[in-house]
């Protein structure tokens, strides 16, 4: 119930209000499940999302690292949830202007997704777009466009040319 309350508050943009039920849910999950459980990692991720939205990126990053460590220990290095954590860390680092470091995590997330989901899953397109955005922020526009077009190809194959995500990628990267 606390997670549902926190999620509703987050959807309403009430991130500071969502922190309390998220921290309460984390405490309950740790007591009930122990510190090394995927649900504990998810609670840490939820807290980090709130903190990041509030501009408290340094704190968010710490929670994302903790979630990543739990997920790697419990789920293994090639699980899609590990890729989510890697991506979340990369997004925080990008928010902090640490694009080179962010790229490292984006590429690691992409590798995990390829291994876990195959080469044509829409989630790969999301990672490619994130990498492209990061490259663009670094002034590497040509590389960014190439990856953006790869993402577009994956979305067209996986979702079709009329899907909203495909149309959005086409607008961003041409094609």
Short mmCIF file of C-alpha atoms in Angstrom, two decimals:
data_model
loop_
_atom_site.label_atom_id
_atom_site.label_comp_id
_atom_site.label_asym_id
_atom_site.label_seq_id
_atom_site.Cartn_x
_atom_site.Cartn_y
_atom_site.Cartn_z
CA UNK A 1 0.00 0.00 0.00
CA UNK A 2 2.84 2.41 0.79
CA UNK A 3 4.37 1.82 -2.63
CA UNK A 4 1.03 2.57 -4.28
CA UNK A 5 0.65 5.79 -2.30
CA UNK A 6 4.20 6.84 -3.16
CA UNK A 7 3.69 5.99 -6.83
CA UNK A 8 0.49 8.06 -6.98
CA UNK A 9 2.26 11.00 -5.37
CA UNK A 10 5.15 10.66 -7.82
CA UNK A 11 2.75 10.65 -10.80
CA UNK A 12 1.27 13.85 -9.38
CA UNK A 13 4.71 15.41 -9.24
CA UNK A 14 4.67 15.49 -5.42
CA UNK A 15 8.14 14.02 -5.06
CA UNK A 16 8.92 15.38 -1.61
CA UNK A 17 5.61 13.96 -0.33
CA UNK A 18 6.42 10.62 -1.94
CA UNK A 19 9.72 10.28 -0.08
CA UNK A 20 8.19 9.40 3.30
CA UNK A 21 6.08 6.43 2.10
CA UNK A 22 8.98 5.28 -0.08
CA UNK A 23 11.36 5.29 2.91
CA UNK A 24 8.73 3.52 5.04
CA UNK A 25 8.28 0.87 2.33
CA UNK A 26 12.06 0.41 2.18
CA UNK A 27 12.26 -0.11 5.96
CA UNK A 28 9.43 -2.64 5.90
CA UNK A 29 10.93 -4.52 2.97
CA UNK A 30 14.33 -4.69 4.66
CA UNK A 31 12.76 -6.05 7.86
CA UNK A 32 10.58 -8.57 6.03
CA UNK A 33 12.90 -9.63 3.20
CA UNK A 34 16.42 -8.75 4.33
CA UNK A 35 18.77 -6.25 2.76
CA UNK A 36 19.54 -8.30 -0.37
CA UNK A 37 16.21 -8.62 -2.15
CA UNK A 38 15.01 -7.28 -5.51
CA UNK A 39 12.09 -5.49 -3.80
CA UNK A 40 14.57 -3.62 -1.58
CA UNK A 41 16.44 -2.57 -4.72
CA UNK A 42 13.15 -1.37 -6.24
CA UNK A 43 12.41 0.72 -3.16
CA UNK A 44 15.88 2.25 -3.38
CA UNK A 45 15.21 3.00 -7.04
CA UNK A 46 11.89 4.68 -6.18
CA UNK A 47 13.57 6.86 -3.57
CA UNK A 48 16.32 7.75 -6.02
CA UNK A 49 13.74 8.75 -8.63
CA UNK A 50 12.12 11.14 -6.15
CA UNK A 51 15.45 12.61 -5.10
CA UNK A 52 16.54 13.07 -8.69
CA UNK A 53 13.29 14.83 -9.59
CA UNK A 54 13.89 17.14 -6.64
CA UNK A 55 17.37 18.02 -7.93
CA UNK A 56 19.12 16.00 -5.23
CA UNK A 57 21.12 14.04 -7.79
CA UNK A 58 24.08 13.19 -5.54
CA UNK A 59 21.76 11.48 -3.05
CA UNK A 60 19.84 9.79 -5.85
CA UNK A 61 23.04 8.41 -7.30
CA UNK A 62 23.98 6.77 -3.99
CA UNK A 63 20.62 4.98 -3.89
CA UNK A 64 20.95 3.88 -7.52
CA UNK A 65 24.42 2.43 -6.81
CA UNK A 66 23.03 0.54 -3.82
CA UNK A 67 20.16 -0.82 -5.93
CA UNK A 68 22.62 -1.87 -8.63
CA UNK A 69 24.81 -3.72 -6.14
CA UNK A 70 21.83 -5.60 -4.71
CA UNK A 71 20.54 -6.52 -8.16
CA UNK A 72 23.93 -7.79 -9.31
CA UNK A 73 24.36 -9.91 -6.17
CA UNK A 74 20.85 -11.35 -6.23
CA UNK A 75 19.93 -11.47 -9.93
CA UNK A 76 23.31 -11.76 -11.62
CA UNK A 77 25.04 -9.35 -13.99
CA UNK A 78 22.90 -10.14 -17.05
CA UNK A 79 19.42 -9.45 -15.67
CA UNK A 80 17.23 -6.71 -17.23
CA UNK A 81 16.82 -5.08 -13.80
CA UNK A 82 20.60 -4.70 -13.64
CA UNK A 83 20.40 -2.88 -16.98
CA UNK A 84 17.70 -0.60 -15.51
CA UNK A 85 19.96 0.28 -12.60
CA UNK A 86 22.90 0.92 -14.92
CA UNK A 87 20.70 3.17 -17.02
CA UNK A 88 19.45 5.06 -13.96
CA UNK A 89 23.02 5.69 -12.84
CA UNK A 90 23.92 6.91 -16.33
CA UNK A 91 20.96 9.31 -16.35
CA UNK A 92 21.99 10.74 -12.96
CA UNK A 93 25.55 11.18 -14.16
CA UNK A 94 24.27 12.93 -17.29
CA UNK A 95 22.19 15.26 -15.13
CA UNK A 96 25.41 16.10 -13.30
CA UNK A 97 27.17 16.82 -16.60
CA UNK A 98 29.42 13.76 -16.27
CA UNK A 99 28.74 12.55 -19.82
CA UNK A 100 31.88 10.46 -20.31
CA UNK A 101 31.19 8.51 -17.13
CA UNK A 102 27.52 8.23 -18.05
CA UNK A 103 28.43 6.71 -21.41
CA UNK A 104 30.27 3.88 -19.66
CA UNK A 105 27.09 2.93 -17.77
CA UNK A 106 24.85 3.38 -20.83
CA UNK A 107 27.05 1.03 -22.87
CA UNK A 108 27.11 -1.53 -20.05
CA UNK A 109 23.30 -1.36 -19.84
CA UNK A 110 23.11 -1.86 -23.61
CA UNK A 111 25.33 -4.95 -23.39
CA UNK A 112 23.19 -6.44 -20.63
CA UNK A 113 20.01 -5.78 -22.60
CA UNK A 114 21.44 -7.37 -25.74
CA UNK A 115 22.40 -10.47 -23.77
CA UNK A 116 19.13 -10.69 -21.84
CA UNK A 117 16.60 -9.49 -24.43
CA UNK A 118 18.17 -10.02 -27.85
CA UNK A 119 19.16 -7.52 -30.53
CA UNK A 120 15.70 -6.26 -31.50
CA UNK A 121 13.92 -5.55 -28.24
CA UNK A 122 12.49 -2.00 -27.96
CA UNK A 123 14.44 -1.55 -24.73
CA UNK A 124 17.64 -1.62 -26.81
CA UNK A 125 16.32 1.36 -28.75
CA UNK A 126 15.84 3.20 -25.46
CA UNK A 127 19.47 2.54 -24.54
CA UNK A 128 20.69 3.56 -27.97
CA UNK A 129 18.71 6.80 -27.72
CA UNK A 130 20.20 7.48 -24.28
CA UNK A 131 23.70 6.91 -25.62
CA UNK A 132 22.94 9.11 -28.63
CA UNK A 133 21.70 11.89 -26.37
CA UNK A 134 24.85 11.66 -24.26
CA UNK A 135 27.06 11.72 -27.37
CA UNK A 136 25.15 14.73 -28.65
CA UNK A 137 25.75 16.52 -25.35
CA UNK A 138 29.46 15.81 -25.86
CA UNK A 139 29.30 17.38 -29.33
CA UNK A 140 29.63 14.03 -31.10
CA UNK A 141 26.61 14.67 -33.34
CA UNK A 142 27.49 12.28 -36.19
CA UNK A 143 27.87 9.29 -33.82
CA UNK A 144 24.69 10.32 -32.03
CA UNK A 145 22.72 10.40 -35.28
CA UNK A 146 24.03 6.96 -36.31
CA UNK A 147 22.94 5.41 -33.02
CA UNK A 148 19.62 7.23 -33.16
CA UNK A 149 19.00 5.74 -36.58
CA UNK A 150 19.91 2.28 -35.26
CA UNK A 151 17.32 2.81 -32.53
CA UNK A 152 14.77 3.84 -35.14
CA UNK A 153 15.45 0.64 -37.09
CA UNK A 154 14.88 -1.49 -33.99
CA UNK A 155 11.63 0.32 -33.18
CA UNK A 156 10.35 -0.06 -36.75
CA UNK A 157 11.13 -3.78 -36.67
CA UNK A 158 9.77 -4.40 -33.16
CA UNK A 159 6.81 -2.01 -33.00
CA UNK A 160 6.02 -1.01 -36.58
CA UNK A 161 6.33 2.32 -38.33
CA UNK A 162 3.12 3.81 -36.91
CA UNK A 163 3.82 3.21 -33.23
CA UNK A 164 4.17 6.47 -31.24
CA UNK A 165 7.69 5.56 -30.06
CA UNK A 166 8.76 4.89 -33.64
CA UNK A 167 7.27 8.17 -34.83
CA UNK A 168 9.04 10.04 -32.03
CA UNK A 169 12.38 8.45 -32.95
CA UNK A 170 11.80 9.26 -36.62
CA UNK A 171 11.19 12.91 -35.73
CA UNK A 172 14.34 13.00 -33.58
CA UNK A 173 16.69 11.14 -35.92
CA UNK A 174 15.16 11.32 -39.37
CA UNK A 175 14.52 8.37 -41.56
#
